[in-house]
Amino acid sequence: MSAASCLLTEDQFLCSICLDVFTDPVAIPCGHNFCKTCITDHWDINVLCQCPNCKKVFHIRPELQVNTFISEMAAQFRQSAQQKASSSSSEQQAAKPREVPCDACTGTKLKALKSCLVCLESYCETHLEPHLTRSALKRHQLIDPVENLEGRMCTKHDKLLELFCKNDQMCVCMLCTISDHKTHEVVPLKEGYDGKKAELEAEIQQMIQKRRLKIQEMKHSVELSKEDADRKIADSVQVFTALKESVERSQAELIDAIKEKQRKTEKQAEGFIKELEQEISELKKRSTEVEQLLLSEDHLHVLQSFPSLNTALPTKNWTEISVHPSSFEGIVRRAVNQLEETLIKQMNKLLEAELKRVQQSAVDVTLDPDTANPALILSDDGKQVHNSDVKKNLPDNPERFDRCANVLAKQSFSSGRFYYEVQVKEKTDWTLGVATESINRKGQIILSPQDGYWTIWLRNKNEYEALASPSVCLSLKCQPEKVGVFVDYEEGLVSFYDVDAAALIYSFTGCCFTEKLYPFFGPSLNYGGKNSAPLIISPVNHTEYNNQRFTFI
């Protein structure tokens, strides 16, 4: 029996329905053999009792008897195959945690080499052999091993997902194309895969290109920042070097002046001392003469000689003559004042250079009529605004200020730097700055950074104030006629400049911006014509910044 089984091929022990080794094999009248369960289920499903192989029809369902001879041969073949698989499995590796295991292995699950899309199972090297050698199984589609093969079946029709619907962008089976996707554009999976792959590759390339451009943009920004930083470092070095030289020069001049005054004091004292010493010498000489004269007993002669001795004595009154310690406060004060004037002069030059730099960030700003209070009059070009004190009948849209005489610009900014200038000439009251998109625009509003406003204002002709928390009164040397507003979004900086004087008015620092910023304008009330002059958005006079040399003199 063993020798005979060796002459039989594996195909002779396979059921053509389940494609596995016979289990309880039966022979039907046409001579073909099947598993008893397989042929029974086949005839239960179909109307006709027909042979799956030769298609012969049996009008009376045959009675099935197990073929004991074939059953024994199949059992021996199955045992031989299991022994072969067992010996082979000892040479193969067991599937690791992240590897797909063989579905046919009964003991240790070996690593699967392929998955079958027809059988919906994965096979190791041993159990894959039938798919490589048997003609019936060679037609099955093998792919690299994957888990969850059931997910490749249509849940509605229990058929293989082998088509792709372009309309719904989903995988479908053949039955789906005649039901839910009947009018849709359906293509084979390979074509759908190729299209999706090309689309995804194009999208990825586009994303890569965008990111490369962003990298270039960032590198360019870093370069600009470095250039600006180098400029500012150079300016600072020049300023502080010149300041240091000026201080050292002033110090040397001050020391020389103090020493010179001290020398004059010493020279004066030396002259007085020399004169006093001469008089002392003369007095000592007279003292000697007097002593000799007093030794004489000729009293008449002594008394007659006294007048001549008194005449020879020094007559200068030294009680009103003295040398006072020198006072150097005046010299020091003059030197400090001169140094302060020089420092202010050079700092003004530095501020002028700073203003020229921020002017390079100038943007075109126009007023947004949809945000303007109904009493405000805007020019046709959106560059001027004044208060008429007469409210127009306008829609109360959410963007509009309904009570406060304010208006925003159309343009918003959420990154980088921007700068604009506003003429405030001949106005007694005004408010300027920036505001966030989410500010409250209805009823009375509070102008503060906590409420989304970074502003300064003028009230009563000469009262300037930065509306911080708390507010800061500003002392300006002169009234600005044109105000520049500069914002560095990432730096969290809002600065206001007197453009004509090239002077810094005030800066909000350490701000944290998280939404869009809009330029903010408040022309204030008309006050019977006293404040009728408009706020005018002026074109910025771009002046190319030159890295000038700072010298303290």
Coordinates of C-alpha atoms in Angstrom, one line a residue:
M1 CA 0.0 0.0 0.0
S2 CA 2.8 2.3 0.9
A3 CA 4.6 1.6 -2.5
A4 CA 1.3 2.2 -4.4
S5 CA 0.7 5.5 -2.6
C6 CA 4.1 6.7 -3.7
L7 CA 3.1 6.2 -7.4
L8 CA 0.0 8.3 -7.0
T9 CA 0.1 12.1 -7.5
E10 CA -1.2 14.7 -5.0
D11 CA -3.9 15.8 -7.5
Q12 CA -5.6 12.3 -7.4
F13 CA -6.4 12.8 -3.7
L14 CA -7.9 16.3 -4.0
C15 CA -11.6 17.1 -4.1
S16 CA -12.3 19.4 -7.1
I17 CA -14.9 21.4 -5.0
C18 CA -12.9 22.2 -1.8
L19 CA -9.5 21.7 -3.5
D20 CA -8.3 19.8 -0.4
V21 CA -7.5 16.1 0.4
F22 CA -10.7 14.0 0.4
T23 CA -12.7 13.7 3.6
D24 CA -15.2 10.8 3.5
P25 CA -14.8 10.5 -0.3
V26 CA -17.9 9.2 -2.3
A27 CA -18.2 8.2 -6.0
I28 CA -21.2 9.4 -8.0
P29 CA -22.6 7.4 -11.0
C30 CA -20.4 9.2 -13.6
G31 CA -17.3 7.9 -11.8
H32 CA -16.0 11.2 -10.3
N33 CA -15.1 11.4 -6.6
F34 CA -15.9 14.2 -4.1
C35 CA -16.0 14.8 -0.4
K36 CA -19.4 13.7 0.9
T37 CA -20.1 17.0 2.5
C38 CA -18.9 19.0 -0.6
I39 CA -21.1 17.2 -3.1
T40 CA -24.1 17.2 -0.7
D41 CA -23.8 21.0 -0.2
H42 CA -23.4 21.5 -3.9
W43 CA -26.5 19.6 -4.8
D44 CA -28.4 21.4 -1.9
I45 CA -27.6 24.8 -3.4
N46 CA -28.3 23.9 -7.1
V47 CA -31.6 22.9 -8.6
L48 CA -30.2 20.1 -10.7
C49 CA -28.1 17.2 -9.4
Q50 CA -25.2 17.7 -11.7
C51 CA -21.6 16.5 -11.7
P52 CA -19.3 19.6 -11.1
N53 CA -16.7 18.0 -13.4
C54 CA -18.4 16.4 -16.4
K55 CA -21.8 18.3 -16.0
K56 CA -23.8 15.1 -16.3
V57 CA -27.3 15.5 -14.8
F58 CA -28.9 12.9 -12.6
H59 CA -32.7 13.2 -12.6
I60 CA -32.8 11.1 -9.4
R61 CA -30.5 12.1 -6.6
P62 CA -27.9 9.3 -6.2
E63 CA -27.4 7.6 -2.9
L64 CA -24.0 8.3 -1.6
Q65 CA -21.7 5.7 -0.1
V66 CA -18.2 6.4 1.3
N67 CA -15.5 4.8 -0.8
T68 CA -13.5 3.1 1.9
F69 CA -10.5 2.3 -0.4
I70 CA -10.1 6.0 -1.5
S71 CA -10.7 7.1 2.1
E72 CA -7.9 4.9 3.3
M73 CA -5.5 6.1 0.5
A74 CA -6.5 9.8 1.3
A75 CA -5.8 9.3 5.0
Q76 CA -2.4 7.8 4.3
F77 CA -1.6 10.7 1.9
R78 CA -2.8 13.2 4.5
Q79 CA -0.6 11.6 7.1
S80 CA 2.4 11.6 4.7
A81 CA 1.8 15.3 3.9
Q82 CA 1.6 16.2 7.6
Q83 CA 4.9 14.4 8.3
K84 CA 6.5 16.2 5.4
A85 CA 5.1 19.5 6.6
S86 CA 6.2 18.7 10.2
S87 CA 9.8 18.0 9.0
S88 CA 9.8 21.1 6.8
S89 CA 8.4 23.3 9.6
S90 CA 11.4 22.4 11.8
E91 CA 13.6 24.1 9.1
Q92 CA 11.3 27.1 8.6
Q93 CA 10.9 30.0 11.1
A94 CA 7.9 30.5 13.2
A95 CA 6.0 33.7 12.4
K96 CA 7.2 36.7 14.5
P97 CA 4.7 39.0 16.2
R98 CA 4.5 41.5 13.3
E99 CA 4.7 38.8 10.6
V100 CA 1.7 37.2 8.9
P101 CA 1.2 33.6 10.1
C102 CA 0.2 30.6 7.9
D103 CA -3.5 29.9 8.2
A104 CA -3.0 26.2 7.3
C105 CA -0.5 25.3 10.0
T106 CA -2.1 23.4 12.8
G107 CA 0.7 23.5 15.3
T108 CA 3.3 26.2 15.3
K109 CA 2.2 29.0 13.0
L110 CA 5.0 29.5 10.4
K111 CA 5.7 32.7 8.5
A112 CA 3.4 33.1 5.5
L113 CA 5.1 33.7 2.1
K114 CA 2.0 34.5 0.1
S115 CA -1.7 35.2 0.6
C116 CA -4.4 33.9 -1.8
L117 CA -7.2 36.3 -2.8
V118 CA -9.4 33.3 -3.9
C119 CA -9.0 31.1 -0.8
L120 CA -8.7 34.1 1.5
E121 CA -5.9 32.4 3.4
S122 CA -2.1 32.9 3.8
Y123 CA 0.4 30.0 3.3
C124 CA 3.9 29.2 4.5
E125 CA 6.3 27.6 2.1
T126 CA 5.0 24.0 2.6
H127 CA 1.3 24.9 2.4
L128 CA 1.9 27.2 -0.6
E129 CA 3.2 24.3 -2.8
P130 CA -0.3 23.2 -4.1
H131 CA -0.9 26.7 -5.4
L132 CA 2.4 26.4 -7.3
T133 CA 2.0 22.9 -8.7
R134 CA -1.7 22.1 -9.2
S135 CA -3.3 23.4 -12.4
A136 CA -6.6 24.3 -10.7
L137 CA -4.8 26.4 -8.0
K138 CA -2.3 28.0 -10.3
R139 CA -5.1 30.3 -11.5
H140 CA -5.6 31.8 -8.0
Q141 CA -4.2 35.3 -7.4
L142 CA -1.3 35.3 -5.0
I143 CA 0.0 38.5 -3.3
D144 CA 2.5 39.3 -0.6
P145 CA 1.2 38.1 2.7
V146 CA -1.4 40.4 4.3
E147 CA -3.6 40.1 7.4
N148 CA -7.4 40.5 7.4
L149 CA -8.1 39.0 4.0
E150 CA -11.8 39.1 4.9
G151 CA -11.5 42.9 4.5
R152 CA -10.9 42.3 0.8
M153 CA -14.4 40.9 0.4
C154 CA -17.5 43.0 -0.3
T155 CA -19.5 43.0 2.9
K156 CA -22.8 43.3 1.0
H157 CA -22.3 40.6 -1.7
D158 CA -19.5 38.5 -0.2
K159 CA -17.5 38.8 -3.4
L160 CA -13.9 39.8 -3.9
L161 CA -13.3 43.6 -4.1
E162 CA -11.6 43.7 -7.5
L163 CA -12.9 47.0 -9.0
F164 CA -12.6 50.7 -8.1
C165 CA -15.4 53.2 -8.4
K166 CA -14.1 56.7 -9.3
N167 CA -17.3 58.4 -8.5
D168 CA -17.4 57.3 -4.9
Q169 CA -13.7 56.7 -4.5
M170 CA -14.1 53.2 -3.1
C171 CA -13.4 49.5 -3.9
V172 CA -16.4 47.4 -5.1
C173 CA -17.1 43.9 -6.3
M174 CA -18.7 42.8 -9.7
L175 CA -22.2 42.7 -8.2
C176 CA -21.8 46.3 -7.0
T177 CA -21.4 47.5 -10.6
I178 CA -24.9 46.3 -11.5
S179 CA -26.6 47.7 -8.3
D180 CA -25.4 50.7 -6.3
H181 CA -22.7 51.7 -8.8
K182 CA -24.5 50.9 -12.0
T183 CA -24.1 54.4 -13.6
H184 CA -20.7 55.1 -12.1
E185 CA -17.3 55.0 -13.7
V186 CA -15.8 51.7 -12.5
V187 CA -12.2 50.5 -13.4
P188 CA -10.1 47.6 -12.5
L189 CA -8.2 47.8 -9.2
K190 CA -4.9 48.1 -11.0
E191 CA -6.1 51.1 -13.0
G192 CA -7.6 52.7 -9.9
Y193 CA -4.4 52.0 -8.0
D194 CA -2.2 53.5 -10.8
G195 CA -4.5 56.6 -10.9
K196 CA -4.5 57.0 -7.1
K197 CA -0.7 56.4 -7.0
A198 CA -0.1 59.1 -9.7
E199 CA -2.5 61.5 -7.9
L200 CA -0.8 60.8 -4.5
E201 CA 2.6 61.2 -6.0
A202 CA 1.7 64.5 -7.6
E203 CA 0.2 65.7 -4.3
I204 CA 3.2 64.6 -2.4
Q205 CA 5.5 66.3 -4.9
Q206 CA 3.4 69.4 -4.6
M207 CA 3.6 69.3 -0.8
I208 CA 7.4 68.8 -1.1
Q209 CA 7.6 71.8 -3.4
K210 CA 5.5 73.9 -1.1
R211 CA 7.7 72.9 1.8
R212 CA 10.9 73.6 -0.2
L213 CA 9.5 77.0 -1.0
K214 CA 8.7 77.5 2.7
I215 CA 12.3 76.5 3.6
Q216 CA 13.6 79.0 1.1
E217 CA 11.3 81.6 2.5
M218 CA 12.4 80.9 6.0
K219 CA 16.1 80.9 5.0
H220 CA 15.5 84.2 3.3
S221 CA 13.8 85.6 6.4
V222 CA 16.7 84.3 8.5
E223 CA 19.1 86.0 6.1
L224 CA 17.2 89.3 6.3
S225 CA 17.0 89.0 10.0
K226 CA 20.8 88.3 10.2
E227 CA 21.4 91.3 8.0
D228 CA 19.2 93.5 10.2
A229 CA 20.9 92.1 13.3
D230 CA 24.3 92.7 11.9
R231 CA 23.3 96.2 11.0
K232 CA 21.9 96.9 14.5
I233 CA 25.0 95.3 16.1
A234 CA 27.2 97.5 13.9
D235 CA 25.2 100.6 14.7
S236 CA 25.3 99.7 18.4
V237 CA 29.0 99.1 18.3
Q238 CA 29.5 102.4 16.6
V239 CA 27.2 104.3 19.0
F240 CA 28.7 102.8 22.1
T241 CA 32.3 103.0 20.8
A242 CA 31.8 106.7 19.9
L243 CA 30.0 107.2 23.3
K244 CA 32.9 105.5 25.1
E245 CA 35.4 107.7 23.2
S246 CA 33.3 110.8 23.9
V247 CA 33.1 109.9 27.6
E248 CA 36.8 109.2 27.8
R249 CA 37.5 112.5 26.0
S250 CA 35.2 114.4 28.2
Q251 CA 36.6 112.8 31.2
A252 CA 40.2 113.7 30.1
E253 CA 39.1 117.3 29.4
L254 CA 37.4 117.4 32.8
I255 CA 40.4 116.1 34.6
D256 CA 42.6 118.6 32.7
A257 CA 40.3 121.5 33.7
I258 CA 40.2 120.4 37.3
K259 CA 44.0 120.1 37.4
E260 CA 44.4 123.4 35.7
K261 CA 42.2 125.1 38.3
Q262 CA 44.1 123.3 41.0
R263 CA 47.4 124.6 39.5
K264 CA 46.1 128.1 39.5
T265 CA 45.1 127.8 43.2
E266 CA 48.4 126.3 44.1
K267 CA 50.3 129.1 42.1
Q268 CA 48.2 131.7 43.9
A269 CA 49.0 130.1 47.3
E270 CA 52.7 129.8 46.4
G271 CA 52.8 133.6 45.6
F272 CA 51.1 134.5 48.9
I273 CA 53.4 132.1 50.8
K274 CA 56.5 133.5 49.2
E275 CA 55.5 137.1 50.0
L276 CA 54.7 136.1 53.6
E277 CA 58.0 134.4 54.0
Q278 CA 59.8 137.5 52.7
E279 CA 57.9 139.6 55.3
I280 CA 58.8 137.1 58.0
S281 CA 62.4 137.4 57.0
E282 CA 62.2 141.2 57.1
L283 CA 60.5 141.1 60.5
K284 CA 63.1 138.8 61.9
K285 CA 65.8 141.3 60.7
R286 CA 64.0 144.1 62.4
S287 CA 63.6 141.9 65.5
T288 CA 67.4 141.5 65.7
E289 CA 67.9 145.3 65.3
V290 CA 65.4 146.0 68.1
E291 CA 67.0 143.5 70.4
Q292 CA 70.4 145.2 69.9
L293 CA 68.9 148.6 70.3
L294 CA 67.2 147.6 73.6
L295 CA 70.6 146.5 75.0
S296 CA 71.6 150.2 75.0
E297 CA 71.1 152.2 78.2
D298 CA 70.7 155.4 76.2
H299 CA 67.0 155.7 76.6
L300 CA 66.8 158.9 74.6
H301 CA 68.4 157.2 71.6
V302 CA 66.1 154.2 71.8
L303 CA 63.0 156.3 71.9
Q304 CA 64.3 158.5 69.0
S305 CA 65.0 155.3 66.9
F306 CA 61.4 153.7 67.3
P307 CA 59.8 155.8 64.5
S308 CA 62.3 154.7 61.9
L309 CA 61.9 151.0 62.9
N310 CA 58.1 151.2 62.6
T311 CA 58.4 152.8 59.2
A312 CA 60.4 149.8 57.9
L313 CA 57.8 147.2 59.1
P314 CA 55.5 145.5 56.5
T315 CA 52.1 147.2 56.2
K316 CA 50.1 144.6 54.2
N317 CA 46.9 143.5 56.0
W318 CA 46.8 139.6 55.6
T319 CA 43.6 139.2 57.6
E320 CA 41.4 139.6 54.5
I321 CA 43.6 137.6 52.2
S322 CA 43.2 133.7 52.1
V323 CA 43.3 130.8 49.6
H324 CA 39.9 129.0 49.4
P325 CA 39.7 125.3 48.3
S326 CA 38.8 125.1 44.6
S327 CA 35.1 124.3 43.7
F328 CA 34.9 121.9 40.8
E329 CA 31.1 121.4 40.7
G330 CA 30.6 123.9 37.9
I331 CA 33.2 122.3 35.7
V332 CA 31.7 118.8 36.3
R333 CA 28.2 120.0 35.7
R334 CA 29.2 121.7 32.4
A335 CA 31.0 118.5 31.2
V336 CA 28.0 116.3 32.1
N337 CA 25.5 118.7 30.4
Q338 CA 27.7 118.8 27.3
L339 CA 27.9 115.0 27.3
E340 CA 24.2 114.7 27.7
E341 CA 23.6 117.0 24.8
T342 CA 25.9 115.0 22.6
L343 CA 24.2 111.8 23.6
I344 CA 20.8 113.1 22.8
K345 CA 22.0 114.4 19.5
Q346 CA 23.4 111.0 18.5
M347 CA 20.4 109.1 19.9
N348 CA 18.2 111.2 17.7
K349 CA 20.4 110.1 14.7
L350 CA 19.9 106.5 15.8
L351 CA 16.2 106.9 16.1
E352 CA 16.1 108.5 12.6
A353 CA 17.9 105.5 11.2
E354 CA 15.5 103.2 13.1
L355 CA 12.5 105.0 11.6
K356 CA 14.0 104.7 8.1
R357 CA 14.3 100.9 8.7
V358 CA 10.7 100.4 9.8
Q359 CA 9.5 102.5 6.9
Q360 CA 10.8 99.7 4.7
S361 CA 7.8 97.6 6.0
A362 CA 5.2 100.1 4.7
V363 CA 1.9 98.6 3.5
D364 CA -1.0 100.1 1.5
V365 CA -3.9 100.6 3.9
T366 CA -7.5 101.7 3.1
L367 CA -10.5 102.2 5.3
D368 CA -13.3 99.7 5.5
P369 CA -16.7 101.4 5.2
D370 CA -18.4 98.2 6.6
T371 CA -16.8 98.8 9.9
A372 CA -17.2 102.7 10.1
N373 CA -19.5 104.3 12.7
P374 CA -22.5 105.8 10.9
A375 CA -21.4 109.3 11.8
L376 CA -18.0 109.0 10.0
I377 CA -17.4 110.3 6.5
L378 CA -14.9 108.3 4.5
S379 CA -13.3 109.6 1.3
D380 CA -13.9 107.8 -2.0
D381 CA -10.3 106.4 -2.0
G382 CA -10.6 105.2 1.5
K383 CA -7.7 107.3 2.7
Q384 CA -9.4 109.9 4.8
V385 CA -12.0 109.9 7.6
H386 CA -13.7 112.6 9.8
N387 CA -16.7 112.8 12.0
S388 CA -19.8 114.7 10.8
D389 CA -21.7 114.3 14.1
V390 CA -24.7 113.2 12.0
K391 CA -25.4 109.5 11.9
K392 CA -26.4 108.1 8.5
N393 CA -28.9 105.3 8.2
L394 CA -26.6 102.3 7.6
P395 CA -27.1 98.5 8.1
D396 CA -26.0 97.5 11.6
N397 CA -23.8 94.6 10.5
P398 CA -21.7 92.8 13.0
E399 CA -18.5 94.4 11.8
R400 CA -19.7 98.0 12.3
F401 CA -18.9 100.2 15.4
D402 CA -22.4 101.4 16.4
R403 CA -21.6 104.0 19.2
C404 CA -17.9 104.8 19.1
A405 CA -16.5 106.9 16.3
N406 CA -14.1 104.3 15.0
V407 CA -13.2 102.5 11.8
L408 CA -10.9 99.6 10.8
A409 CA -8.8 99.1 7.7
K410 CA -9.8 96.6 5.1
Q411 CA -6.4 94.9 5.3
S412 CA -5.4 92.5 8.1
F413 CA -2.1 91.0 9.1
S414 CA -1.3 87.8 10.9
S415 CA 2.5 87.6 10.5
G416 CA 5.6 89.6 9.7
R417 CA 6.0 93.4 10.0
F418 CA 3.8 96.2 8.7
Y419 CA 4.0 100.0 8.9
Y420 CA 1.7 102.9 7.9
E421 CA 1.5 106.7 8.5
V422 CA -1.4 108.9 9.4
Q423 CA -1.6 112.7 9.2
V424 CA -3.1 114.1 12.4
K425 CA -2.4 117.8 11.6
E426 CA -4.9 120.4 13.0
K427 CA -6.8 117.8 15.1
T428 CA -7.5 118.3 18.8
D429 CA -8.6 114.6 19.4
W430 CA -7.7 111.4 17.7
T431 CA -6.9 107.7 18.4
L432 CA -4.6 105.4 16.4
G433 CA -3.3 101.9 16.7
V434 CA -4.2 98.3 15.9
A435 CA -7.0 95.9 17.0
T436 CA -7.7 92.2 16.8
E437 CA -10.4 90.8 14.6
S438 CA -12.5 89.6 17.6
I439 CA -12.8 93.0 19.3
N440 CA -16.2 94.2 20.7
R441 CA -17.6 96.8 18.3
K442 CA -21.0 97.4 19.9
G443 CA -21.9 99.9 22.7
Q444 CA -19.2 101.5 24.8
I445 CA -15.8 99.9 24.3
I446 CA -12.6 99.8 26.4
L447 CA -9.4 100.5 24.6
S448 CA -6.8 98.2 26.3
P449 CA -4.5 95.3 25.3
Q450 CA -6.7 93.0 27.3
D451 CA -9.6 93.9 25.1
G452 CA -7.7 93.6 21.9
Y453 CA -6.6 97.2 21.3
W454 CA -3.0 98.6 21.3
T455 CA -3.6 102.4 20.8
I456 CA -2.5 105.9 21.8
W457 CA -4.6 109.0 21.7
L458 CA -4.7 112.8 21.9
R459 CA -7.3 114.6 24.0
N460 CA -7.9 118.3 24.6
K461 CA -5.2 119.4 22.1
N462 CA -2.2 118.4 24.2
E463 CA -3.0 115.5 26.4
Y464 CA -1.3 112.4 24.9
E465 CA -1.8 109.0 26.5
A466 CA -0.8 105.4 25.7
L467 CA -3.8 103.2 26.5
A468 CA -1.9 100.4 28.3
S469 CA -2.9 98.8 31.6
P470 CA -2.6 101.1 33.4
S471 CA -2.6 103.9 30.9
V472 CA 0.6 106.0 30.5
C473 CA 0.7 109.8 30.2
L474 CA 3.1 110.8 27.4
S475 CA 5.2 114.0 27.6
L476 CA 6.1 115.0 24.0
K477 CA 8.5 117.9 23.2
C478 CA 6.4 118.8 20.2
Q479 CA 3.0 117.9 18.8
P480 CA 3.3 115.4 16.0
E481 CA 1.6 116.2 12.7
K482 CA 2.2 112.7 11.2
V483 CA 2.2 109.5 13.2
G484 CA 3.8 106.3 12.1
V485 CA 2.5 102.9 13.4
F486 CA 4.8 99.9 13.2
V487 CA 3.9 96.3 14.2
D488 CA 6.2 93.3 14.4
Y489 CA 3.8 90.4 14.8
E490 CA 6.2 87.7 15.9
E491 CA 8.2 90.1 18.1
G492 CA 5.0 91.2 19.9
L493 CA 5.8 94.9 19.3
V494 CA 3.6 97.9 18.5
S495 CA 5.5 101.3 18.1
F496 CA 4.3 104.8 17.4
Y497 CA 6.6 107.4 15.9
D498 CA 6.5 111.2 15.3
V499 CA 7.5 111.0 11.7
D500 CA 8.7 114.6 11.1
A501 CA 10.8 114.6 14.3
A502 CA 11.9 111.0 13.8
A503 CA 11.2 110.4 17.4
L504 CA 9.7 107.4 19.2
I505 CA 6.4 108.3 20.9
Y506 CA 5.6 104.9 22.7
S507 CA 6.1 101.2 22.3
F508 CA 3.9 98.3 23.5
T509 CA 6.3 95.4 24.0
G510 CA 5.9 91.7 24.9
C511 CA 2.5 91.5 23.2
C512 CA 1.1 88.1 22.4
F513 CA -0.8 88.1 19.1
T514 CA -2.9 85.0 18.2
E515 CA -5.3 86.4 15.6
K516 CA -5.5 88.9 12.7
L517 CA -4.6 92.5 13.4
Y518 CA -6.3 95.5 11.7
P519 CA -5.1 99.1 11.6
F520 CA -7.5 101.1 13.9
F521 CA -8.6 104.8 13.4
G522 CA -10.6 107.0 15.7
P523 CA -11.1 110.6 14.4
S524 CA -13.1 111.4 17.6
L525 CA -16.1 113.8 17.8
N526 CA -16.3 116.9 15.7
Y527 CA -16.8 119.3 18.6
G528 CA -18.7 121.9 16.6
G529 CA -16.0 122.1 13.9
K530 CA -13.0 122.4 16.3
N531 CA -12.0 118.8 15.5
S532 CA -13.3 118.6 11.9
A533 CA -9.9 117.9 10.3
P534 CA -9.7 114.4 8.9
L535 CA -7.3 111.6 9.7
I536 CA -5.4 111.0 6.5
I537 CA -3.6 107.8 5.6
S538 CA -0.4 109.2 4.0
P539 CA 1.9 107.6 1.5
V540 CA 5.2 106.6 3.2
N541 CA 8.3 108.5 1.9
H542 CA 10.6 105.6 1.5
T543 CA 14.2 106.5 2.3
E544 CA 16.8 103.9 1.7
Y545 CA 18.6 103.1 4.9
N546 CA 22.3 103.6 4.8
N547 CA 24.6 102.2 7.4
Q548 CA 25.9 105.6 8.5
R549 CA 28.8 106.3 10.8
F550 CA 27.9 107.6 14.2
T551 CA 30.4 110.1 15.7
F552 CA 30.2 111.8 19.0
I553 CA 31.8 115.3 19.0

